[in-house]
Amino acid sequence: MTKKKPTILVVNDDGITAPGIKVLLEEMKKLGRVIVVAPDGPQSGMGHAITIGKPLRLDKIELYEGVEMYKCSGTPVDCVKLAVNRIFKGEKPDLCVSGVNHGLNYSINVLYSGTMSAAVEGAIEAIPSIGFSLDDFSHGADFSHCRPYISAIAEQVLTNGLPKGTLLNVNFPHIDKEIKGIKICRQANGHWIEEFEHRLDPYNREYFWLTGQFEWSDRGEDTDVFALKNGYVSIVPTQYDMTAHHTIQELNSWAFNFKS
Amino acid sequence: MTKKKPTILVVNDDGITAPGIKVLLEEMKKLGRVIVVAPDGPQSGMGHAITIGKPLRLDKIELYEGVEMYKCSGTPVDCVKLAVNRIFKGEKPDLCVSGVNHGLNYSINVLYSGTMSAAVEGAIEAIPSIGFSLDDFSHGADFSHCRPYISAIAEQVLTNGLPKGTLLNVNFPHIDKEIKGIKICRQANGHWIEEFEHRLDPYNREYFWLTGQFEWSDRGEDTDVFALKNGYVSIVPTQYDMTAHHTIQELNSWAFNFKS
């Protein structure tokens, strides 16, 4: 019995020329037929944004030999939607992988991340999906230590599938940290302490640049933040059902007071 | 004993001149001191996007008498971050309300919605937060039937607070439907069947417009979709912990196969 080669959709949010997506598509080529649909420029921090107010461009390009590639003018989530509708035309890929992101997407950063939102969109489209991110923001980030983990995790997802309505959020420690293994984690609670840099433009009008520090009070040893700090690859099973089911009972006891 | 008047942050994604935000700030004025920070133009479908690649503008404007208002060049989430950091300067408001959105944000649309993402950001900032949306996309939407519910729900949140890490996603039926009451719901599972309209520009290059149909196979009578179809105001308690906790045990049984 010969198994059909799986079809793998590769997306990212750093743009189609980012080094991280090259690493990812090279690893995926070992596992199946690869189709890349990625933004034509950086789309970091785009979260789950979609483009509804203007048209989208989707152009086939040749960037790496033997890989079918398309650049898209939209967001990471647009890329997944266009891939499913215009390229796969309803015949879903067997796997959707996003990244490898230049920079961590642990804790609540799953919400801001275009990389993770593309993987979430893959899951909504009922495609087994994984987002990969590295603890290194730089363009020249070294991804070599991630490679064996990327292929091993993707292989497991191709073999086992994923529970319905879920996807994986995988984060790698920086190359300078010795990797101790993989930990299945929960998303740490945390938040950004914003620091908007205040500046004046050449016309003396003020403007702001968003910067900030990530803080977490969640000291749980079962979190992604803890795993990464301690040299582990973190895998957080992630879902797009955002219902706070545990609070439904409490809310049902509220007495609303209507004034007419 | 006199209680201090609560401070209420009002945001939206349809832009600061949208009729929906006027309804919301008018209702909030009855409950406390209102500060509005909203995008200077439409930001629908922006999800949890933040602006990191370019500067942000934040300008005080006078639009409605007696209301402190700021327009922001960024996304709905940027508005919340700028409000907390530059306007409240760390002294958090007592409530953050977002909307009223022109159009429903039920089911998975919580992910695409700028309205809901602004409320999620409020919750991340530890502010009790509510997103409001109406089943009417039109600019001339009639919000009058929503008003008593908006103030009653906001009052309850000011009185009771919300469980940590959660917020409310409130959706209203269209004015043409008689409202039967409020239902506390879970987020229905569903997805969009994309239909990209294919067109040619004046230079004969192709482009696409995103359109689509929302579909849900989830027939549960405890969902927001069911409540709205049946004339109820839906309230989904929503959380930003996206961990699929129920799958951690299964993933811990996976045997990863590393090739070096």
Short mmCIF file of C-alpha atoms in Angstrom, two decimals:
data_model
loop_
_atom_site.label_atom_id
_atom_site.label_comp_id
_atom_site.label_asym_id
_atom_site.label_seq_id
_atom_site.Cartn_x
_atom_site.Cartn_y
_atom_site.Cartn_z
CA MET A 1 0.00 0.00 0.00
CA THR A 2 1.44 3.37 -0.98
CA LYS A 3 0.31 6.44 0.86
CA LYS A 4 -0.54 9.58 -1.08
CA LYS A 5 1.98 12.34 -0.45
CA PRO A 6 0.37 14.93 1.83
CA THR A 7 -0.27 18.46 0.60
CA ILE A 8 1.04 21.16 2.91
CA LEU A 9 0.07 24.84 2.94
CA VAL A 10 2.84 27.11 4.27
CA VAL A 11 2.04 30.66 5.41
CA ASN A 12 3.63 33.29 7.67
CA ASP A 13 3.32 36.90 8.81
CA ASP A 14 6.87 38.17 8.28
CA GLY A 15 6.39 38.12 4.51
CA ILE A 16 7.29 35.69 1.74
CA THR A 17 10.98 36.64 1.65
CA ALA A 18 11.57 36.15 5.41
CA PRO A 19 14.24 33.58 6.32
CA GLY A 20 11.85 31.85 8.74
CA ILE A 21 9.43 30.72 6.03
CA LYS A 22 12.32 29.32 3.97
CA VAL A 23 13.29 27.07 6.89
CA LEU A 24 9.67 25.95 7.24
CA LEU A 25 9.10 25.17 3.56
CA GLU A 26 12.42 23.28 3.36
CA GLU A 27 11.37 21.05 6.27
CA MET A 28 7.89 20.55 4.79
CA LYS A 29 9.34 19.54 1.39
CA LYS A 30 10.70 16.45 3.15
CA LEU A 31 7.15 15.49 4.18
CA GLY A 32 4.97 16.33 1.20
CA ARG A 33 3.94 18.62 -1.63
CA VAL A 34 4.35 22.22 -0.53
CA ILE A 35 2.31 25.26 -1.56
CA VAL A 36 3.31 28.62 -0.10
CA VAL A 37 0.90 31.57 0.15
CA ALA A 38 2.40 34.42 2.13
CA PRO A 39 2.08 38.19 2.49
CA ASP A 40 4.10 40.31 0.06
CA GLY A 41 5.51 42.27 3.01
CA PRO A 42 5.70 42.20 6.82
CA GLN A 43 2.34 41.67 8.56
CA SER A 44 3.47 41.22 12.15
CA GLY A 45 0.91 42.12 14.81
CA MET A 46 -1.97 41.83 12.34
CA GLY A 47 -3.81 39.38 14.59
CA HIS A 48 -6.88 37.87 12.95
CA ALA A 49 -7.40 40.85 10.62
CA ILE A 50 -9.05 40.27 7.24
CA THR A 51 -9.23 42.63 4.28
CA ILE A 52 -12.80 43.63 3.50
CA GLY A 53 -12.54 47.30 2.49
CA LYS A 54 -10.20 46.90 -0.48
CA PRO A 55 -9.29 44.35 -3.15
CA LEU A 56 -6.64 41.66 -2.75
CA ARG A 57 -3.85 40.68 -5.11
CA LEU A 58 -2.58 37.12 -5.40
CA ASP A 59 0.42 36.56 -7.69
CA LYS A 60 2.39 33.42 -8.46
CA ILE A 61 6.11 33.95 -7.99
CA GLU A 62 9.25 31.86 -8.37
CA LEU A 63 11.49 32.25 -5.39
CA TYR A 64 12.76 28.80 -4.43
CA GLU A 65 13.16 26.01 -6.98
CA GLY A 66 10.48 23.36 -7.08
CA VAL A 67 8.08 25.13 -4.71
CA GLU A 68 4.70 26.50 -5.81
CA MET A 69 4.57 30.00 -4.29
CA TYR A 70 2.11 32.89 -4.24
CA LYS A 71 2.47 36.34 -2.72
CA CYS A 72 -0.62 38.06 -1.41
CA SER A 73 -1.29 41.74 -0.73
CA GLY A 74 -3.43 40.93 2.32
CA THR A 75 -3.06 39.73 5.88
CA PRO A 76 -1.91 36.26 7.02
CA VAL A 77 -5.56 35.23 7.50
CA ASP A 78 -6.37 36.48 3.97
CA CYS A 79 -3.57 34.22 2.70
CA VAL A 80 -5.22 31.13 4.21
CA LYS A 81 -8.68 32.11 2.92
CA LEU A 82 -7.34 32.81 -0.60
CA ALA A 83 -5.33 29.57 -0.59
CA VAL A 84 -8.36 27.47 0.38
CA ASN A 85 -10.72 29.19 -2.03
CA ARG A 86 -8.59 30.11 -5.07
CA ILE A 87 -5.68 27.64 -5.05
CA PHE A 88 -7.00 24.47 -3.40
CA LYS A 89 -10.52 25.33 -4.64
CA GLY A 90 -12.18 23.50 -1.75
CA GLU A 91 -9.89 20.46 -1.78
CA LYS A 92 -8.28 21.11 1.59
CA PRO A 93 -4.55 20.61 2.22
CA ASP A 94 -3.58 17.90 4.74
CA LEU A 95 -1.66 20.34 6.90
CA CYS A 96 -1.30 24.10 7.34
CA VAL A 97 1.90 25.39 8.93
CA SER A 98 2.63 29.02 9.73
CA GLY A 99 6.00 30.67 10.46
CA VAL A 100 8.65 30.18 11.47
CA ASN A 101 8.00 33.53 13.12
CA HIS A 102 10.91 35.81 13.92
CA GLY A 103 9.92 36.39 17.56
CA LEU A 104 8.02 34.48 20.26
CA ASN A 105 4.24 34.04 20.22
CA TYR A 106 3.79 32.67 23.71
CA SER A 107 1.14 33.60 26.31
CA ILE A 108 -1.47 36.13 25.11
CA ASN A 109 0.65 36.99 22.07
CA VAL A 110 -1.34 34.29 20.32
CA LEU A 111 -3.97 37.05 19.93
CA TYR A 112 -1.73 39.71 18.35
CA SER A 113 0.24 37.33 16.16
CA GLY A 114 -0.45 37.10 12.44
CA THR A 115 1.48 33.82 12.42
CA MET A 116 -0.83 32.24 14.98
CA SER A 117 -3.98 33.79 13.50
CA ALA A 118 -3.17 32.19 10.13
CA ALA A 119 -2.91 28.83 11.91
CA VAL A 120 -6.19 29.54 13.76
CA GLU A 121 -7.83 30.25 10.39
CA GLY A 122 -6.46 26.94 9.10
CA ALA A 123 -8.12 25.19 12.04
CA ILE A 124 -11.42 27.00 11.38
CA GLU A 125 -11.17 25.68 7.82
CA ALA A 126 -10.86 22.18 9.38
CA ILE A 127 -7.20 21.81 8.33
CA PRO A 128 -4.78 20.40 10.96
CA SER A 129 -2.69 23.50 11.68
CA ILE A 130 0.49 24.49 13.50
CA GLY A 131 2.11 27.86 14.19
CA PHE A 132 5.89 27.93 14.79
CA SER A 133 7.80 30.82 16.40
CA LEU A 134 11.37 31.41 17.54
CA ASP A 135 12.71 33.50 20.40
CA ASP A 136 14.70 35.77 18.05
CA PHE A 137 13.26 38.87 16.42
CA SER A 138 16.25 39.51 14.15
CA HIS A 139 16.22 39.04 10.38
CA GLY A 140 19.41 36.99 10.70
CA ALA A 141 17.89 34.63 13.32
CA ASP A 142 19.42 31.13 13.41
CA PHE A 143 16.66 28.52 13.02
CA SER A 144 18.92 25.45 12.65
CA HIS A 145 18.11 24.01 16.10
CA CYS A 146 14.36 24.18 15.30
CA ARG A 147 14.51 21.99 12.20
CA PRO A 148 14.34 18.49 13.76
CA TYR A 149 11.49 19.61 16.03
CA ILE A 150 9.53 21.19 13.18
CA SER A 151 9.56 18.01 11.10
CA ALA A 152 8.91 15.73 14.11
CA ILE A 153 5.91 17.77 15.27
CA ALA A 154 4.49 18.11 11.74
CA GLU A 155 4.89 14.36 11.21
CA GLN A 156 2.96 13.62 14.40
CA VAL A 157 0.12 15.93 13.32
CA LEU A 158 0.01 14.31 9.87
CA THR A 159 -0.13 10.88 11.55
CA ASN A 160 -2.50 11.57 14.47
CA GLY A 161 -4.48 14.57 13.28
CA LEU A 162 -5.60 17.07 15.90
CA PRO A 163 -8.73 17.15 18.07
CA LYS A 164 -11.53 19.03 16.29
CA GLY A 165 -11.44 22.80 16.71
CA THR A 166 -7.82 22.84 17.92
CA LEU A 167 -4.37 23.69 16.57
CA LEU A 168 -0.83 23.83 17.96
CA ASN A 169 1.16 26.89 19.05
CA VAL A 170 4.84 25.87 19.02
CA ASN A 171 7.58 28.18 20.34
CA PHE A 172 11.34 27.56 20.25
CA PRO A 173 13.99 28.89 22.65
CA HIS A 174 16.78 31.06 21.22
CA ILE A 175 19.69 29.20 19.59
CA ASP A 176 21.90 30.15 22.56
CA LYS A 177 19.79 28.00 24.92
CA GLU A 178 20.37 24.27 24.99
CA ILE A 179 17.06 22.55 24.18
CA LYS A 180 16.03 20.05 26.86
CA GLY A 181 12.98 18.66 25.04
CA ILE A 182 9.32 19.38 24.34
CA LYS A 183 6.70 20.40 26.90
CA ILE A 184 2.93 20.38 26.30
CA CYS A 185 1.78 23.58 28.05
CA ARG A 186 -1.07 25.91 28.74
CA GLN A 187 -1.00 29.56 27.62
CA ALA A 188 0.51 31.66 30.45
CA ASN A 189 -1.52 34.61 31.62
CA GLY A 190 0.30 37.89 31.05
CA HIS A 191 0.04 41.29 29.45
CA TRP A 192 2.07 44.06 27.89
CA ILE A 193 2.92 47.18 29.85
CA GLU A 194 2.63 49.65 27.00
CA GLU A 195 5.12 52.44 26.63
CA PHE A 196 4.16 54.77 23.82
CA GLU A 197 7.13 56.81 22.76
CA HIS A 198 6.01 60.36 22.28
CA ARG A 199 7.66 62.29 19.41
CA LEU A 200 7.12 65.37 17.28
CA ASP A 201 6.99 65.20 13.49
CA PRO A 202 8.73 67.79 11.22
CA TYR A 203 5.52 69.88 11.39
CA ASN A 204 5.54 69.86 15.20
CA ARG A 205 2.54 67.54 15.46
CA GLU A 206 2.83 64.79 18.05
CA TYR A 207 2.84 61.08 17.26
CA PHE A 208 3.37 57.84 19.18
CA TRP A 209 5.28 54.61 18.64
CA LEU A 210 4.02 51.53 20.42
CA THR A 211 6.67 49.81 22.53
CA GLY A 212 6.36 47.90 25.77
CA GLN A 213 7.44 45.25 28.20
CA PHE A 214 5.79 41.85 28.47
CA GLU A 215 4.91 40.94 32.05
CA TRP A 216 3.41 37.83 33.53
CA SER A 217 2.30 37.17 37.05
CA ASP A 218 1.38 33.57 36.18
CA ARG A 219 4.18 31.49 37.76
CA GLY A 220 2.68 28.11 36.84
CA GLU A 221 5.25 25.50 35.83
CA ASP A 222 2.79 24.16 33.25
CA THR A 223 2.88 27.37 31.14
CA ASP A 224 4.58 28.11 27.84
CA VAL A 225 6.49 31.00 29.43
CA PHE A 226 7.96 28.66 32.07
CA ALA A 227 8.87 26.00 29.48
CA LEU A 228 10.70 28.48 27.24
CA LYS A 229 12.55 30.15 30.13
CA ASN A 230 13.80 26.69 31.08
CA GLY A 231 15.02 25.61 27.66
CA TYR A 232 12.03 23.60 26.43
CA VAL A 233 10.15 23.79 23.14
CA SER A 234 6.60 24.74 24.20
CA ILE A 235 3.51 23.31 22.52
CA VAL A 236 0.20 24.88 23.53
CA PRO A 237 -2.90 23.16 22.14
CA THR A 238 -5.03 26.14 21.14
CA GLN A 239 -8.74 26.48 20.39
CA TYR A 240 -10.88 29.14 18.76
CA ASP A 241 -13.87 28.58 21.01
CA MET A 242 -13.36 31.60 23.25
CA THR A 243 -16.42 30.90 25.43
CA ALA A 244 -15.67 31.19 29.14
CA HIS A 245 -17.83 28.12 29.79
CA HIS A 246 -17.05 28.14 33.53
CA THR A 247 -18.80 31.50 33.99
CA ILE A 248 -22.12 30.71 32.28
CA GLN A 249 -23.68 29.47 35.52
CA GLU A 250 -22.74 32.65 37.40
CA LEU A 251 -24.05 34.96 34.67
CA ASN A 252 -27.35 33.11 34.65
CA SER A 253 -27.91 34.34 38.21
CA TRP A 254 -27.71 38.04 37.26
CA ALA A 255 -30.91 40.09 37.58
CA PHE A 256 -31.03 42.71 34.84
CA ASN A 257 -32.85 45.90 35.67
CA PHE A 258 -34.56 47.38 32.60
CA LYS A 259 -35.64 51.00 32.56
CA SER A 260 -38.06 51.86 29.79
CA MET B 1 -22.19 57.15 51.68
CA THR B 2 -21.81 58.53 48.17
CA LYS B 3 -20.33 56.36 45.46
CA LYS B 4 -17.76 57.80 43.07
CA LYS B 5 -19.12 58.12 39.53
CA PRO B 6 -17.60 55.34 37.41
CA THR B 7 -15.28 56.18 34.52
CA ILE B 8 -16.21 54.49 31.25
CA LEU B 9 -14.00 54.03 28.19
CA VAL B 10 -15.99 53.81 24.93
CA VAL B 11 -14.38 52.38 21.78
CA ASN B 12 -15.55 50.86 18.48
CA ASP B 13 -14.33 49.62 15.12
CA ASP B 14 -16.70 51.42 12.75
CA GLY B 15 -14.97 54.74 13.44
CA ILE B 16 -15.65 57.67 15.72
CA THR B 17 -18.43 59.15 13.54
CA ALA B 18 -20.45 55.89 13.32
CA PRO B 19 -24.03 56.10 14.64
CA GLY B 20 -23.48 52.98 16.80
CA ILE B 21 -20.88 54.60 19.05
CA LYS B 22 -23.15 57.63 19.56
CA VAL B 23 -25.86 55.32 20.94
CA LEU B 24 -23.32 53.66 23.21
CA LEU B 25 -21.82 56.86 24.61
CA GLU B 26 -25.30 58.31 25.20
CA GLU B 27 -26.27 55.27 27.28
CA MET B 28 -22.96 55.34 29.16
CA LYS B 29 -23.37 59.05 30.01
CA LYS B 30 -26.32 58.00 32.16
CA LEU B 31 -24.02 55.72 34.19
CA GLY B 32 -20.77 57.63 34.57
CA ARG B 33 -18.03 59.83 33.17
CA VAL B 34 -17.43 58.90 29.55
CA ILE B 35 -14.17 59.04 27.58
CA VAL B 36 -14.28 58.01 23.92
CA VAL B 37 -11.19 56.81 22.02
CA ALA B 38 -12.09 55.49 18.60
CA PRO B 39 -10.53 54.98 15.17
CA ASP B 40 -10.61 57.96 12.79
CA GLY B 41 -12.12 55.71 10.10
CA PRO B 42 -13.66 52.26 9.62
CA GLN B 43 -11.61 49.39 11.07
CA SER B 44 -14.02 46.50 10.65
CA GLY B 45 -12.44 43.07 10.38
CA MET B 46 -9.20 44.26 11.98
CA GLY B 47 -9.34 41.53 14.62
CA HIS B 48 -6.71 41.91 17.33
CA ALA B 49 -4.31 43.83 15.04
CA ILE B 50 -1.93 46.34 16.59
CA THR B 51 0.18 48.98 14.84
CA ILE B 52 3.88 48.34 15.28
CA GLY B 53 5.41 49.32 11.93
CA LYS B 54 4.30 52.95 11.83
CA PRO B 55 3.49 55.80 14.20
CA LEU B 56 0.08 56.47 15.71
CA ARG B 57 -1.83 59.73 15.94
CA LEU B 58 -4.16 60.55 18.81
CA ASP B 59 -6.11 63.81 18.57
CA LYS B 60 -8.71 65.30 20.88
CA ILE B 61 -11.86 66.29 18.99
CA GLU B 62 -15.19 67.86 19.86
CA LEU B 63 -18.04 65.93 18.35
CA TYR B 64 -20.76 65.58 20.97
CA GLU B 65 -21.23 68.14 23.72
CA GLY B 66 -19.89 67.29 27.15
CA VAL B 67 -18.02 64.14 26.06
CA GLU B 68 -14.22 63.86 26.11
CA MET B 69 -13.34 62.33 22.72
CA TYR B 70 -10.17 61.30 20.92
CA LYS B 71 -9.73 59.98 17.40
CA CYS B 72 -6.89 57.58 16.74
CA SER B 73 -5.18 56.63 13.48
CA GLY B 74 -4.74 53.03 14.61
CA THR B 75 -6.76 49.88 15.14
CA PRO B 76 -9.46 49.31 17.79
CA VAL B 77 -6.90 47.52 19.99
CA ASP B 78 -4.47 50.45 19.56
CA CYS B 79 -7.28 52.72 20.82
CA VAL B 80 -7.55 50.76 24.07
CA LYS B 81 -3.78 50.63 24.57
CA LEU B 82 -3.41 54.38 23.88
CA ALA B 83 -6.35 55.19 26.17
CA VAL B 84 -4.90 53.19 29.07
CA ASN B 85 -1.37 54.50 28.63
CA ARG B 86 -1.78 58.10 27.39
CA ILE B 87 -5.20 59.21 28.65
CA PHE B 88 -5.84 57.23 31.84
CA LYS B 89 -2.07 57.04 32.47
CA GLY B 90 -2.36 53.78 34.35
CA GLU B 91 -5.45 54.72 36.37
CA LYS B 92 -7.79 52.21 34.77
CA PRO B 93 -11.39 53.03 33.83
CA ASP B 94 -14.13 51.11 35.69
CA LEU B 95 -15.62 49.80 32.47
CA CYS B 96 -14.67 49.45 28.80
CA VAL B 97 -17.49 49.17 26.26
CA SER B 98 -17.03 48.64 22.54
CA GLY B 99 -19.53 49.20 19.72
CA VAL B 100 -22.35 49.27 19.13
CA ASN B 101 -21.13 47.45 16.04
CA HIS B 102 -23.05 47.76 12.79
CA GLY B 103 -23.28 44.02 12.13
CA LEU B 104 -23.32 40.82 14.23
CA ASN B 105 -20.25 39.45 15.99
CA TYR B 106 -21.60 36.06 16.97
CA SER B 107 -19.92 32.65 16.72
CA ILE B 108 -16.31 32.72 15.45
CA ASN B 109 -16.72 36.33 14.30
CA VAL B 110 -15.40 37.24 17.74
CA LEU B 111 -11.98 36.56 16.15
CA TYR B 112 -12.35 38.83 13.09
CA SER B 113 -14.15 41.63 14.88
CA GLY B 114 -12.31 44.81 15.80
CA THR B 115 -15.20 45.63 18.16
CA MET B 116 -14.73 42.43 20.13
CA SER B 117 -10.92 42.57 19.99
CA ALA B 118 -11.01 46.03 21.61
CA ALA B 119 -13.13 44.53 24.41
CA VAL B 120 -10.73 41.57 24.69
CA GLU B 121 -7.86 44.05 25.03
CA GLY B 122 -9.81 45.83 27.76
CA ALA B 123 -10.09 42.51 29.61
CA ILE B 124 -6.36 41.84 29.18
CA GLU B 125 -5.81 45.26 30.78
CA ALA B 126 -7.94 44.00 33.71
CA ILE B 127 -10.85 46.36 32.89
CA PRO B 128 -14.37 44.85 33.01
CA SER B 129 -15.25 44.92 29.29
CA ILE B 130 -18.25 44.41 27.02
CA GLY B 131 -18.61 44.34 23.24
CA PHE B 132 -22.02 45.20 21.75
CA SER B 133 -23.14 44.39 18.20
CA LEU B 134 -26.39 44.67 16.25
CA ASP B 135 -27.76 42.49 13.47
CA ASP B 136 -27.77 45.37 10.97
CA PHE B 137 -24.79 46.30 8.79
CA SER B 138 -26.31 49.51 7.44
CA HIS B 139 -25.11 53.00 8.35
CA GLY B 140 -28.72 53.92 9.11
CA ALA B 141 -29.25 50.99 11.48
CA ASP B 142 -31.89 51.54 14.18
CA PHE B 143 -30.40 50.89 17.63
CA SER B 144 -33.35 52.14 19.70
CA HIS B 145 -34.42 48.67 20.89
CA CYS B 146 -30.86 47.99 22.16
CA ARG B 147 -30.71 50.95 24.54
CA PRO B 148 -32.45 49.50 27.64
CA TYR B 149 -30.38 46.31 27.32
CA ILE B 150 -27.10 48.20 26.93
CA SER B 151 -27.59 50.18 30.11
CA ALA B 152 -28.96 47.19 32.08
CA ILE B 153 -26.04 44.94 31.10
CA ALA B 154 -23.44 47.66 31.73
CA GLU B 155 -25.00 48.37 35.14
CA GLN B 156 -24.75 44.70 36.11
CA VAL B 157 -21.08 44.60 35.11
CA LEU B 158 -20.37 47.78 37.09
CA THR B 159 -22.14 46.22 40.09
CA ASN B 160 -20.88 42.63 39.94
CA GLY B 161 -17.65 42.93 38.01
CA LEU B 162 -16.68 40.03 35.74
CA PRO B 163 -14.75 36.83 36.51
CA LYS B 164 -11.01 37.39 35.97
CA GLY B 165 -9.82 36.96 32.39
CA THR B 166 -13.32 37.20 30.92
CA LEU B 167 -15.49 39.76 29.09
CA LEU B 168 -18.95 39.80 27.52
CA ASN B 169 -19.88 39.48 23.86
CA VAL B 170 -23.41 40.92 23.50
CA ASN B 171 -25.35 40.70 20.22
CA PHE B 172 -28.76 42.21 19.47
CA PRO B 173 -31.38 40.97 17.00
CA HIS B 174 -32.45 43.30 14.18
CA ILE B 175 -35.07 45.94 15.08
CA ASP B 176 -37.63 44.01 13.03
CA LYS B 177 -37.48 41.08 15.48
CA GLU B 178 -39.40 41.29 18.71
CA ILE B 179 -36.92 40.82 21.58
CA LYS B 180 -37.95 37.99 23.91
CA GLY B 181 -35.22 38.54 26.53
CA ILE B 182 -31.56 37.80 27.26
CA LYS B 183 -29.85 34.42 26.90
CA ILE B 184 -26.42 33.56 28.33
CA CYS B 185 -24.86 31.45 25.56
CA ARG B 186 -21.79 29.68 24.31
CA GLN B 187 -20.08 30.68 21.06
CA ALA B 188 -21.58 28.61 18.22
CA ASN B 189 -19.15 26.71 16.04
CA GLY B 190 -19.26 27.87 12.45
CA HIS B 191 -17.19 29.18 9.59
CA TRP B 192 -17.33 31.35 6.49
CA ILE B 193 -17.58 29.81 3.06
CA GLU B 194 -15.40 32.30 1.23
CA GLU B 195 -16.36 33.52 -2.18
CA PHE B 196 -13.65 35.72 -3.65
CA GLU B 197 -15.06 37.79 -6.46
CA HIS B 198 -12.58 37.75 -9.30
CA ARG B 199 -12.25 40.98 -11.30
CA LEU B 200 -9.86 42.71 -13.70
CA ASP B 201 -8.46 46.18 -13.02
CA PRO B 202 -8.18 48.89 -15.75
CA TYR B 203 -4.71 47.49 -16.56
CA ASN B 204 -6.08 43.96 -17.04
CA ARG B 205 -4.49 42.63 -13.84
CA GLU B 206 -6.68 40.40 -11.71
CA TYR B 207 -7.79 41.19 -8.19
CA PHE B 208 -10.16 39.66 -5.63
CA TRP B 209 -12.81 40.94 -3.25
CA LEU B 210 -13.54 38.87 -0.17
CA THR B 211 -17.21 37.96 0.21
CA GLY B 212 -18.80 34.88 1.69
CA GLN B 213 -21.58 33.08 3.47
CA PHE B 214 -21.54 32.26 7.16
CA GLU B 215 -22.39 28.63 7.86
CA TRP B 216 -22.81 26.75 11.10
CA SER B 217 -23.39 23.07 11.64
CA ASP B 218 -23.64 23.60 15.40
CA ARG B 219 -27.38 23.22 16.15
CA GLY B 220 -27.03 23.58 19.91
CA GLU B 221 -29.87 25.49 21.55
CA ASP B 222 -27.35 27.00 23.99
CA THR B 223 -25.48 28.93 21.26
CA ASP B 224 -25.47 32.62 20.38
CA VAL B 225 -26.59 31.82 16.83
CA PHE B 226 -29.66 29.97 18.14
CA ALA B 227 -30.53 32.75 20.61
CA LEU B 228 -30.35 35.48 17.95
CA LYS B 229 -32.34 33.48 15.38
CA ASN B 230 -35.03 33.13 18.02
CA GLY B 231 -35.26 36.77 19.03
CA TYR B 232 -33.05 36.82 22.12
CA VAL B 233 -30.20 39.14 23.02
CA SER B 234 -27.17 36.81 23.26
CA ILE B 235 -24.48 37.22 25.90
CA VAL B 236 -21.42 35.01 25.49
CA PRO B 237 -18.92 35.16 28.36
CA THR B 238 -15.62 35.23 26.48
CA GLN B 239 -12.05 34.52 27.58
CA TYR B 240 -8.64 35.19 26.07
CA ASP B 241 -7.08 31.99 27.36
CA MET B 242 -7.18 30.04 24.10
CA THR B 243 -5.59 26.89 25.56
CA ALA B 244 -7.45 23.72 24.56
CA HIS B 245 -7.00 22.36 28.09
CA HIS B 246 -8.98 19.20 27.34
CA THR B 247 -6.38 18.05 24.77
CA ILE B 248 -3.22 18.39 26.91
CA GLN B 249 -3.51 14.83 28.19
CA GLU B 250 -3.79 13.38 24.67
CA LEU B 251 -0.83 15.39 23.35
CA ASN B 252 1.31 14.20 26.25
CA SER B 253 0.99 10.65 24.85
CA TRP B 254 2.56 11.55 21.48
CA ALA B 255 5.96 10.02 20.69
CA PHE B 256 8.02 12.47 18.66
CA ASN B 257 10.49 10.95 16.23
CA PHE B 258 13.59 13.12 15.86
CA LYS B 259 15.91 12.69 12.90
CA SER B 260 19.27 14.35 13.37
#
